[in-house]
Tab-separated table of C-alpha atoms and ligand atoms in Angstrom:
chain	number	residue	atom	x	y	z
R	115	MET	CA	87.953	-326.320	-12.385
R	116	SER	CA	86.871	-323.180	-10.573
R	117	ALA	CA	87.302	-319.848	-12.277
R	118	VAL	CA	90.071	-317.457	-11.241
R	119	ALA	CA	88.566	-315.469	-8.398
R	120	SER	CA	90.699	-312.418	-8.880
R	121	ARG	CA	92.973	-311.244	-11.672
R	122	ARG	CA	94.513	-307.821	-12.003
R	123	GLU	CA	96.960	-306.475	-14.525
R	124	VAL	CA	99.023	-303.297	-14.203
R	125	GLU	CA	101.777	-301.626	-16.164
R	126	VAL	CA	105.168	-301.372	-14.481
R	127	CYS	CA	106.935	-298.110	-15.312
R	128	LEU	CA	110.253	-296.529	-14.483
R	129	GLY	CA	111.262	-293.136	-13.196
R	130	GLN	CA	109.802	-289.679	-13.473
R	131	ALA	CA	109.117	-290.129	-17.206
R	132	GLY	CA	107.168	-293.309	-16.479
R	133	LEU	CA	108.843	-295.365	-19.191
R	134	LYS	CA	106.883	-298.597	-19.543
R	135	LEU	CA	109.060	-301.561	-18.538
R	136	GLY	CA	106.582	-304.369	-18.490
R	137	THR	CA	103.321	-305.867	-17.313
R	138	LEU	CA	102.522	-307.347	-13.923
R	139	VAL	CA	99.655	-309.789	-13.512
R	140	TYR	CA	98.326	-310.970	-10.171
R	141	THR	CA	95.959	-313.895	-9.836
R	142	ARG	CA	94.262	-315.383	-6.873
R	143	GLN	CA	92.159	-318.480	-6.623
R	144	GLY	CA	91.064	-319.380	-3.119
R	145	GLN	CA	94.198	-319.404	-0.998
R	146	ARG	CA	96.452	-319.854	-4.024
R	147	GLN	CA	97.962	-316.722	-5.461
R	148	ASN	CA	100.763	-315.897	-7.825
R	149	SER	CA	102.118	-313.129	-9.974
R	150	ALA	CA	103.804	-312.903	-13.332
R	151	PHE	CA	105.883	-310.189	-14.906
R	152	ALA	CA	106.912	-309.714	-18.543
R	153	TYR	CA	109.287	-307.051	-19.836
R	154	GLU	CA	108.228	-304.901	-22.794
R	155	GLN	CA	110.050	-305.604	-26.050
R	156	THR	CA	110.937	-301.925	-26.178
R	157	TRP	CA	112.704	-302.204	-22.808
R	158	LEU	CA	114.559	-305.362	-23.816
R	159	ARG	CA	115.857	-303.479	-26.868
R	160	ASP	CA	116.576	-300.231	-24.994
R	161	ALA	CA	120.284	-299.356	-24.769
R	162	GLU	CA	119.757	-298.385	-21.113
R	163	HIS	CA	118.006	-301.610	-20.122
R	164	PHE	CA	118.871	-303.486	-16.924
R	165	ASN	CA	117.118	-306.078	-14.812
R	166	VAL	CA	115.234	-304.065	-12.236
R	167	SER	CA	115.164	-307.015	-9.832
R	168	ALA	CA	117.717	-309.816	-9.484
R	169	ASP	CA	114.948	-312.376	-10.035
R	170	LEU	CA	113.723	-310.782	-13.295
R	171	LYS	CA	116.021	-311.824	-16.120
R	172	LEU	CA	116.153	-309.698	-19.251
R	173	ASP	CA	114.235	-312.273	-21.286
R	174	PRO	CA	111.006	-312.039	-23.253
R	175	GLY	CA	107.848	-313.677	-21.924
R	176	TYR	CA	106.198	-313.996	-18.534
R	177	GLN	CA	108.296	-314.839	-15.479
R	178	PHE	CA	106.211	-316.382	-12.722
R	179	ARG	CA	106.422	-315.993	-8.976
R	180	ARG	CA	104.819	-317.746	-6.040
R	181	ALA	CA	105.748	-316.874	-2.474
R	182	PRO	CA	108.364	-319.426	-1.371
R	183	SER	CA	107.009	-319.289	2.201
R	184	PRO	CA	103.997	-317.733	3.939
R	185	HIS	CA	106.299	-314.928	5.113
R	186	ASP	CA	107.345	-313.940	1.615
R	187	SER	CA	105.748	-311.725	-0.984
R	188	VAL	CA	103.860	-313.034	-3.974
R	189	PHE	CA	105.714	-310.399	-6.042
R	190	HIS	CA	109.228	-310.373	-7.465
R	191	GLY	CA	111.929	-308.820	-5.249
R	192	ALA	CA	112.147	-305.182	-6.310
R	193	ILE	CA	108.358	-304.921	-6.719
R	194	ALA	CA	107.877	-306.406	-3.237
R	195	ASP	CA	110.404	-303.875	-1.909
R	196	THR	CA	107.894	-301.128	-2.719
R	197	ALA	CA	105.000	-302.855	-0.922
R	198	PRO	CA	103.803	-301.884	2.536
R	199	ASP	CA	104.947	-303.980	5.480
R	200	ALA	CA	103.379	-304.410	8.910
R	201	TRP	CA	102.726	-300.722	9.682
R	202	GLY	CA	101.539	-299.681	6.210
R	203	ARG	CA	99.337	-302.758	5.908
R	204	ARG	CA	97.746	-301.942	9.207
R	205	VAL	CA	96.783	-298.439	8.092
R	206	ILE	CA	95.445	-299.730	4.769
R	207	ALA	CA	93.529	-302.609	6.370
R	208	ARG	CA	91.896	-300.404	9.025
R	209	ASP	CA	90.817	-297.925	6.377
R	210	HIS	CA	89.404	-300.692	4.198
R	211	ALA	CA	87.584	-302.337	7.103
R	212	LYS	CA	85.900	-299.054	7.985
R	213	ARG	CA	84.823	-298.481	4.400
R	214	ARG	CA	83.593	-302.041	4.094
R	215	ARG	CA	81.306	-301.555	7.052
R	216	GLU	CA	79.654	-298.723	5.144
R	217	ASP	CA	79.682	-300.596	1.854
R	218	PRO	CA	79.537	-304.378	2.387
R	219	SER	CA	79.806	-304.958	-1.371
R	220	LEU	CA	83.524	-304.086	-1.194
R	221	SER	CA	85.592	-307.241	-1.497
R	222	ALA	CA	88.420	-308.282	0.825
R	223	LEU	CA	91.852	-306.810	0.168
R	224	THR	CA	94.272	-308.823	-1.945
R	225	GLU	CA	98.065	-308.567	-1.994
R	226	MET	CA	97.703	-306.546	-5.192
R	227	ASP	CA	95.444	-304.069	-3.391
R	228	TYR	CA	98.131	-303.535	-0.766
R	229	LEU	CA	100.797	-303.048	-3.418
R	230	LEU	CA	98.622	-300.508	-5.249
R	231	ALA	CA	97.667	-298.633	-2.084
R	232	VAL	CA	101.167	-297.128	-1.814
R	233	ASP	CA	101.185	-293.543	-3.013
R	234	ASP	CA	103.026	-293.091	-6.275
R	235	PHE	CA	104.842	-289.921	-5.316
R	236	SER	CA	106.649	-291.563	-2.432
R	237	ARG	CA	106.910	-295.183	-3.615
R	238	ILE	CA	110.394	-296.516	-2.746
R	239	GLY	CA	112.828	-296.642	-5.677
R	240	ALA	CA	111.959	-295.897	-9.279
R	241	LEU	CA	109.295	-298.497	-10.084
R	242	ARG	CA	105.780	-297.186	-10.589
R	243	LEU	CA	102.513	-298.982	-11.213
R	244	ARG	CA	99.920	-297.718	-13.647
R	245	ASP	CA	96.559	-298.918	-14.904
R	246	ASP	CA	95.601	-299.109	-18.570
R	247	GLU	CA	94.180	-295.595	-18.405
R	248	HIS	CA	97.631	-294.341	-17.424
R	249	ARG	CA	96.662	-293.545	-13.842
R	250	TYR	CA	99.437	-294.167	-11.334
R	251	HIS	CA	98.753	-296.127	-8.167
R	252	ARG	CA	97.972	-294.478	-6.141
R	253	THR	CA	97.569	-290.849	-6.852
R	254	ALA	CA	96.073	-288.421	-4.386
R	255	GLU	CA	92.409	-287.590	-4.681
R	256	GLU	CA	91.640	-284.428	-6.609
R	257	GLY	CA	92.606	-281.334	-4.673
R	258	ARG	CA	94.652	-283.193	-2.040
R	259	ARG	CA	98.389	-283.343	-1.691
R	260	SER	CA	99.687	-286.848	-1.195
R	261	THR	CA	102.865	-285.905	0.630
R	262	PRO	CA	102.411	-283.476	3.480
R	263	ALA	CA	104.896	-280.790	4.433
R	264	LEU	CA	106.879	-280.989	7.644
R	265	ILE	CA	104.409	-278.657	9.254
R	266	GLU	CA	101.699	-281.320	9.091
R	267	LEU	CA	103.719	-283.842	11.116
R	268	GLU	CA	101.636	-283.232	14.181
R	269	ARG	CA	98.369	-284.096	12.439
R	270	ILE	CA	99.881	-287.284	10.975
R	271	TYR	CA	101.442	-288.248	14.269
R	272	HIS	CA	98.161	-287.962	16.169
R	273	ALA	CA	96.248	-289.895	13.520
R	274	SER	CA	98.949	-292.615	13.483
R	275	ARG	CA	98.919	-292.830	17.236
R	276	ALA	CA	95.161	-293.325	17.172
R	277	VAL	CA	95.609	-296.178	14.659
R	278	GLU	CA	98.180	-297.821	16.931
R	279	ARG	CA	95.711	-297.640	19.787
R	280	GLY	CA	92.829	-298.836	17.610
R	281	GLN	CA	90.950	-295.582	18.355
R	282	GLU	CA	91.140	-293.828	15.028
R	283	THR	CA	88.207	-292.002	13.500
R	284	ALA	CA	87.084	-292.230	9.887
R	285	ASP	CA	88.506	-288.739	9.547
R	286	ASP	CA	91.940	-289.872	10.763
R	287	LEU	CA	91.931	-292.666	8.191
R	288	ARG	CA	90.762	-290.434	5.377
R	289	TYR	CA	93.585	-288.105	6.254
R	290	LEU	CA	96.207	-290.848	6.439
R	291	ARG	CA	95.115	-292.511	3.188
R	292	GLY	CA	97.933	-292.168	0.701
R	293	LYS	CA	100.057	-290.059	3.047
R	294	GLY	CA	103.113	-292.241	2.655
R	295	THR	CA	101.984	-294.181	5.677
R	296	SER	CA	102.191	-297.170	3.368
R	297	LEU	CA	105.993	-297.486	3.425
R	298	GLY	CA	107.673	-300.742	4.390
R	299	GLY	CA	108.812	-301.629	7.903
R	300	MET	CA	107.128	-302.326	11.225
R	301	ARG	CA	107.263	-298.969	12.955
R	302	PRO	CA	104.790	-296.076	12.591
R	303	LYS	CA	106.010	-293.670	9.930
R	304	CYS	CA	105.050	-291.438	7.027
R	305	THR	CA	106.607	-289.656	4.092
R	306	ILE	CA	106.968	-285.906	4.292
R	307	LEU	CA	108.436	-283.063	2.325
R	308	ASP	CA	111.229	-281.501	4.290
R	309	GLU	CA	111.616	-277.720	4.568
R	310	ASP	CA	113.837	-277.622	1.471
R	311	GLY	CA	111.390	-279.742	-0.549
R	312	THR	CA	113.356	-283.006	-0.346
R	313	LEU	CA	111.532	-286.228	0.362
R	314	ALA	CA	111.993	-287.567	3.889
R	315	ILE	CA	110.625	-290.215	6.217
R	316	GLY	CA	109.136	-289.294	9.568
R	317	LYS	CA	109.422	-292.094	12.139
R	318	PHE	CA	107.262	-291.762	15.226
R	319	PRO	CA	107.528	-293.067	18.760
R	320	SER	CA	105.306	-296.127	19.145
R	321	VAL	CA	102.902	-296.671	22.027
R	322	GLN	CA	104.868	-299.841	22.744
R	323	ASP	CA	108.270	-298.163	23.176
R	324	ALA	CA	110.026	-298.576	26.497
R	325	ARG	CA	112.676	-295.947	25.667
R	326	SER	CA	113.136	-293.078	23.219
R	327	VAL	CA	113.516	-295.178	20.094
R	328	THR	CA	113.420	-292.212	17.696
R	329	ARG	CA	116.270	-290.428	19.481
R	330	GLY	CA	118.129	-293.748	19.589
R	331	GLU	CA	117.851	-294.097	15.813
R	332	VAL	CA	119.030	-290.546	15.132
R	333	LEU	CA	121.910	-291.134	17.552
R	334	ALA	CA	122.862	-294.347	15.717
R	335	LEU	CA	122.669	-292.769	12.249
R	336	GLN	CA	124.726	-289.722	13.267
R	337	LEU	CA	127.221	-291.900	15.103
R	338	ALA	CA	127.499	-294.065	11.979
R	339	GLN	CA	128.524	-290.999	9.978
R	340	ARG	CA	131.217	-290.251	12.552
R	341	ALA	CA	132.385	-293.844	12.183
R	342	GLY	CA	132.969	-293.361	8.440
R	343	ILE	CA	129.686	-294.920	7.335
R	344	ASP	CA	127.599	-293.440	4.582
R	345	ALA	CA	124.349	-293.134	6.537
R	346	ALA	CA	121.048	-291.445	5.705
R	347	PRO	CA	120.982	-287.891	7.156
R	348	ALA	CA	118.741	-287.864	10.227
R	349	ARG	CA	117.609	-285.368	12.841
R	350	ILE	CA	115.045	-284.961	15.563
R	351	VAL	CA	112.090	-282.662	14.975
R	352	GLN	CA	110.393	-281.960	18.243
R	353	LEU	CA	106.583	-281.626	18.428
R	354	ASP	CA	105.786	-280.384	21.899
R	355	ASP	CA	107.336	-283.209	23.877
R	356	VAL	CA	107.300	-285.771	21.052
R	357	PRO	CA	110.606	-286.440	19.258
R	358	ILE	CA	110.122	-287.435	15.613
R	359	ALA	CA	113.052	-288.821	13.615
R	360	VAL	CA	113.219	-287.123	10.213
R	361	ILE	CA	115.378	-289.098	7.787
R	362	THR	CA	116.263	-287.937	4.280
R	363	ARG	CA	115.270	-290.320	1.495
R	364	PHE	CA	118.229	-291.562	-0.531
R	365	ASP	CA	116.226	-292.944	-3.457
R	366	ARG	CA	115.654	-289.494	-4.983
R	367	ASP	CA	118.427	-287.331	-6.415
R	368	ALA	CA	118.942	-283.584	-6.101
R	369	GLY	CA	116.559	-282.998	-9.021
R	370	HIS	CA	113.934	-285.248	-7.326
R	371	ALA	CA	114.489	-288.000	-9.914
R	372	ARG	CA	113.768	-291.545	-8.738
R	373	ILE	CA	116.682	-293.940	-8.246
R	374	PRO	CA	116.003	-297.665	-8.724
R	375	TYR	CA	116.258	-299.599	-5.460
R	376	GLN	CA	116.556	-303.245	-4.434
R	377	SER	CA	116.881	-304.592	-0.914
R	378	ALA	CA	119.616	-307.091	-0.108
R	379	ALA	CA	116.812	-309.663	0.171
R	380	SER	CA	115.978	-309.029	-3.496
R	381	VAL	CA	119.587	-309.063	-4.628
R	382	LEU	CA	120.150	-312.430	-2.906
R	383	GLN	CA	116.657	-313.653	-3.887
R	384	ALA	CA	116.324	-314.637	-0.251
R	385	SER	CA	113.225	-315.964	1.445
R	386	ARG	CA	112.441	-314.457	4.846
R	387	ASP	CA	112.685	-317.973	6.236
R	388	GLU	CA	116.293	-318.456	5.146
R	389	ASP	CA	119.527	-317.589	6.923
R	390	ARG	CA	121.740	-315.737	4.460
R	391	SER	CA	125.123	-314.163	4.946
R	392	TYR	CA	127.222	-311.053	4.441
R	393	THR	CA	129.878	-312.919	2.451
R	394	GLU	CA	127.102	-313.618	-0.098
R	395	ILE	CA	126.362	-309.889	-0.191
R	396	ALA	CA	130.069	-309.179	-0.752
R	397	ASP	CA	130.000	-311.720	-3.606
R	398	ALA	CA	126.899	-310.053	-5.073
R	399	LEU	CA	128.730	-306.709	-4.978
R	400	ARG	CA	131.655	-308.296	-6.815
R	401	SER	CA	129.337	-309.319	-9.638
R	402	ILE	CA	126.863	-306.419	-9.886
R	403	GLY	CA	128.711	-303.661	-7.998
R	404	TYR	CA	129.477	-300.353	-9.692
R	405	ASP	CA	132.597	-299.872	-7.549
R	406	PRO	CA	132.757	-303.132	-5.590
R	407	ILE	CA	135.895	-302.849	-3.455
R	408	PRO	CA	135.017	-299.636	-1.535
R	409	ASP	CA	131.449	-300.933	-1.055
R	410	ILE	CA	132.621	-304.317	0.233
R	411	ARG	CA	134.959	-302.575	2.683
R	412	GLN	CA	132.144	-300.248	3.683
R	413	LEU	CA	130.013	-303.318	4.356
R	414	TRP	CA	132.610	-304.705	6.794
R	415	ARG	CA	132.772	-301.317	8.521
R	416	ARG	CA	128.995	-301.459	8.991
R	417	LEU	CA	129.242	-304.968	10.457
R	418	VAL	CA	131.738	-303.725	13.025
R	419	PHE	CA	129.534	-300.732	13.818
R	420	ASN	CA	126.386	-302.884	14.118
R	421	LEU	CA	128.152	-305.172	16.585
R	422	LEU	CA	129.544	-302.315	18.665
R	423	ILE	CA	126.202	-300.481	18.959
R	424	THR	CA	124.162	-303.707	19.221
R	425	ASN	CA	122.143	-303.049	16.073
R	426	VAL	CA	120.816	-306.579	15.835
R	427	ASP	CA	117.817	-305.931	13.574
R	428	ASP	CA	120.013	-306.298	10.490
R	429	HIS	CA	117.584	-308.337	8.386
R	430	LEU	CA	117.936	-308.240	4.616
R	431	GLN	CA	115.229	-305.594	4.106
R	432	ASN	CA	117.365	-303.250	6.189
R	433	LEU	CA	120.196	-303.142	3.649
R	434	GLY	CA	119.745	-301.830	0.140
R	435	PHE	CA	121.243	-301.139	-3.241
R	436	LEU	CA	120.809	-298.195	-5.601
R	437	HIS	CA	121.200	-298.511	-9.355
R	438	THR	CA	123.888	-296.463	-11.088
R	439	ALA	CA	123.741	-297.467	-14.774
R	440	HIS	CA	123.808	-300.552	-17.004
R	441	GLY	CA	122.840	-303.024	-14.300
R	442	GLN	CA	125.493	-301.875	-11.831
R	443	TRP	CA	124.506	-301.188	-8.244
R	444	ARG	CA	126.056	-299.534	-5.216
R	445	LEU	CA	125.319	-299.895	-1.527
R	446	ALA	CA	122.570	-297.546	-0.415
R	447	PRO	CA	123.320	-295.365	2.624
R	448	ALA	CA	122.769	-297.110	5.945
R	449	PHE	CA	119.212	-296.790	7.347
R	450	ASP	CA	117.100	-298.336	10.115
R	451	VAL	CA	120.149	-298.560	12.378
R	452	ASN	CA	119.208	-298.768	16.054
R	453	PRO	CA	120.859	-299.580	19.371
R	454	PHE	CA	119.069	-302.486	21.101
R	455	PRO	CA	120.240	-302.354	24.740
R	456	ASP	CA	117.909	-305.173	25.808
R	457	LYS	CA	118.859	-307.678	23.098
R	458	GLU	CA	121.551	-310.282	22.817
R	459	ARG	CA	124.473	-309.144	20.651
R	460	GLU	CA	123.885	-311.468	17.710
R	461	SER	CA	123.337	-310.399	14.107
R	462	LYS	CA	120.261	-311.576	12.177
R	463	THR	CA	122.182	-311.904	8.939
R	464	TRP	CA	125.049	-314.355	9.245
R	465	LEU	CA	128.711	-313.529	8.675
R	466	SER	CA	129.127	-316.529	6.395
R	467	GLU	CA	127.364	-319.795	5.873
R	468	ASP	CA	129.949	-321.558	8.079
R	469	GLU	CA	130.223	-319.097	10.944
R	470	GLY	CA	126.590	-318.159	11.487
R	471	PRO	CA	125.555	-314.926	13.250
R	472	ILE	CA	128.120	-312.270	14.186
R	473	THR	CA	128.693	-312.277	17.941
R	474	ASP	CA	132.227	-310.959	18.417
R	475	ILE	CA	134.997	-308.801	17.027
R	476	ALA	CA	137.402	-311.732	16.699
R	477	MET	CA	135.242	-313.433	14.072
R	478	LEU	CA	134.933	-310.200	12.077
R	479	LEU	CA	138.716	-309.695	12.132
R	480	ALA	CA	139.290	-313.323	11.139
R	481	ARG	CA	137.114	-312.843	8.045
R	482	CYS	CA	138.306	-309.380	6.950
R	483	SER	CA	140.015	-310.701	3.822
R	484	ASP	CA	136.589	-311.724	2.457
R	485	PHE	CA	135.765	-308.021	2.617
R	486	ALA	CA	138.850	-306.840	0.698
R	487	LEU	CA	140.779	-305.775	3.812
R	488	ASP	CA	144.113	-307.058	5.110
R	489	GLN	CA	144.619	-307.274	8.867
R	490	GLN	CA	146.236	-303.853	9.121
R	491	GLN	CA	143.501	-302.147	7.086
R	492	ALA	CA	140.835	-303.914	9.140
R	493	LEU	CA	142.396	-302.697	12.392
R	494	ALA	CA	142.458	-299.149	11.022
R	495	VAL	CA	138.713	-299.374	10.282
R	496	LEU	CA	138.060	-300.899	13.695
R	497	ALA	CA	139.986	-298.056	15.351
R	498	GLU	CA	137.800	-295.430	13.650
R	499	VAL	CA	134.551	-297.175	14.500
R	500	HIS	CA	135.651	-297.880	18.070
R	501	ALA	CA	136.636	-294.238	18.619
R	502	ALA	CA	133.287	-292.963	17.320
R	503	VAL	CA	131.249	-295.409	19.407
R	504	SER	CA	133.322	-294.706	22.556
R	505	ASP	CA	132.136	-291.114	22.365
R	506	TRP	CA	128.429	-291.990	22.101
R	507	ARG	CA	127.465	-290.176	25.308
R	508	THR	CA	128.645	-286.795	23.975
R	509	LEU	CA	126.547	-287.109	20.820
R	510	ALA	CA	123.590	-288.546	22.734
R	511	ARG	CA	123.511	-285.477	25.007
R	512	SER	CA	123.995	-282.975	22.156
R	513	PRO	CA	120.973	-280.877	21.096
R	514	ALA	CA	120.904	-282.753	17.760
R	515	VAL	CA	119.919	-285.975	19.558
R	516	GLY	CA	118.639	-284.568	22.834
R	517	LEU	CA	118.703	-287.561	25.162
R	518	ARG	CA	118.488	-286.601	28.835
R	519	ALA	CA	121.216	-287.749	31.227
R	520	SER	CA	118.703	-290.045	32.932
R	521	GLU	CA	117.866	-291.686	29.591
R	522	LEU	CA	121.476	-292.617	28.826
R	523	ASP	CA	121.260	-295.545	31.215
R	524	ASP	CA	118.499	-297.011	29.045
R	525	PHE	CA	120.923	-297.157	26.136
R	526	ALA	CA	124.265	-297.824	27.847
R	527	PRO	CA	124.239	-301.645	27.535
R	528	ALA	CA	124.080	-301.245	23.732
R	529	PHE	CA	127.276	-299.165	23.611
R	530	GLU	CA	129.298	-300.289	26.642
R	531	HIS	CA	129.950	-304.015	26.741
R	532	ASP	CA	132.538	-306.759	26.457
R	533	GLN	CA	132.889	-306.424	22.667
R	534	MET	CA	133.836	-302.752	23.024
R	535	GLU	CA	136.500	-303.919	25.453
R	536	ALA	CA	137.604	-306.708	23.123
R	537	ALA	CA	137.866	-304.175	20.281
R	538	GLY	CA	139.970	-301.912	22.530
R	539	ARG	CA	142.284	-304.839	23.342
R	540	SER	CA	142.723	-305.750	19.632
R	541	LEU	CA	143.802	-302.170	19.008
R	542	GLY	CA	146.448	-302.487	21.710
F	291	LIG	N1	116.359	-292.981	4.089
F	291	LIG	C1	115.648	-293.791	3.304
F	291	LIG	N2	115.552	-293.551	1.978
F	291	LIG	C2	114.833	-294.379	1.180
F	291	LIG	N3	114.163	-295.456	1.617
F	291	LIG	C3	114.212	-295.740	2.923
F	291	LIG	C4	114.958	-294.933	3.840
F	291	LIG	N4	114.818	-295.447	5.083
F	291	LIG	C5	114.013	-296.512	4.945
F	291	LIG	N5	113.641	-296.711	3.665
F	291	LIG	C6	112.734	-297.739	3.120
F	291	LIG	O1	111.603	-297.794	3.961
F	291	LIG	C7	111.494	-299.085	4.561
F	291	LIG	C8	111.051	-298.928	6.006
F	291	LIG	O2	111.948	-298.092	6.721
F	291	LIG	P1	112.660	-298.615	8.047
F	291	LIG	O3	113.390	-299.868	7.746
F	291	LIG	O4	113.454	-297.471	8.568
F	291	LIG	O5	111.406	-298.893	8.958
F	291	LIG	P2	111.152	-299.833	10.228
F	291	LIG	O6	109.704	-299.780	10.470
F	291	LIG	O7	112.069	-299.426	11.341
F	291	LIG	O8	111.597	-301.253	9.702
F	291	LIG	P3	111.715	-302.659	10.499
F	291	LIG	O9	110.493	-303.396	10.174
F	291	LIG	O10	112.946	-303.228	9.832
F	291	LIG	O11	111.932	-302.327	11.938
F	291	LIG	C9	112.871	-299.715	4.404
F	291	LIG	O12	112.810	-301.111	4.358
F	291	LIG	C10	113.356	-299.112	3.093
F	291	LIG	O13	112.802	-299.813	1.999
F	292	LIG	MG1	113.432	-301.672	8.474
């Protein structure tokens, strides 16, 4: 038998105090890799204990994990939720490749390296990773701030843009290293400290964009609020002619404390290769929800909104849960909500196992009772969402969003379509 090629152990801690929850071990042998997590006895006995991830039961001993498909993480759900996705991995990999050219003795990156490359200050949720010398992964180099202030957006944007184009310098990469560029998601982004010191995400235009995606996202998030949805506060910060979407982080409280987070994918223990449904999420809320009925109704409201603005990128990493206390969770504010004018109006996450993807208002109305709404209540929600979406042009043209009249045509098919008409007809 060949020896284990790579094995790395880290402590998993919780919150600002860094309470040790357990131990995470990653092993890799050739192409085979797995991870294992064990809770600390002290955590299992703690009066405040809860399972930080739906797939990590509050039991003693190691719990093993192998990725169920090549598209899934080798780590348990809530740990994987803190790992970088396409964009963050790209920044980390480019940086590593450049350093490896200078020092060929550096070994190839493992999944654990990616997980540990996320800066501790801005890691999503409340989980933190620490080595046996009590150093958090990763912490900024001596004398450097890990999370830049809003004023540095321009520098980050230009460095990120260079990475997208494959033209970055070693200096760009050194600058970006640990700058919260390692967040999840596909699109170029970073973490920043907003003017009032709160943690925020900056999302940049991408070189591949055919329209103003950042203004579109701010429009969608602000419109969501008008439609009665609890959505992450978002605004445009303009750098010369570049609109950056600045979105407040919801996984920190007013005192900057870290709030435990799990994506819907983690809560459902879903593989990226599976089709899962909103009725399962409603059921999950019924069992682990802090205040299930308002959250389940809120979920239905979001489904209506997503359909009416053609937000069809509703995969299970784009919906989240925040921990309240004692293993009870509430829906996180809506985030990553975008109009997709060029896409077919079909949700990624299914309505239910039987019905498949959401494609029309009639199927949402037919299923409202699964979301704790009778027909009359559902129509009242639909009326509010429909009214907000009908007025999208006013908000789009407002200084807060700043779309030009000529740009509205790019977005119109997302907001003006047969399902808006069908919704209008249902309302009589
Ligand atoms: N306001 C927020 N507060 C806390 N965490 C957030 C917030 N917005 C996003 N996140 C986290 O950051 C991740 C990436 O953000 P987001 O989904 O907006 O990026 P994206 O690149 O557009 O994603 P996608 O790959 O789905 O297009 C999310 O999956 C979520 O874990
Ligand atoms: Mg996303």
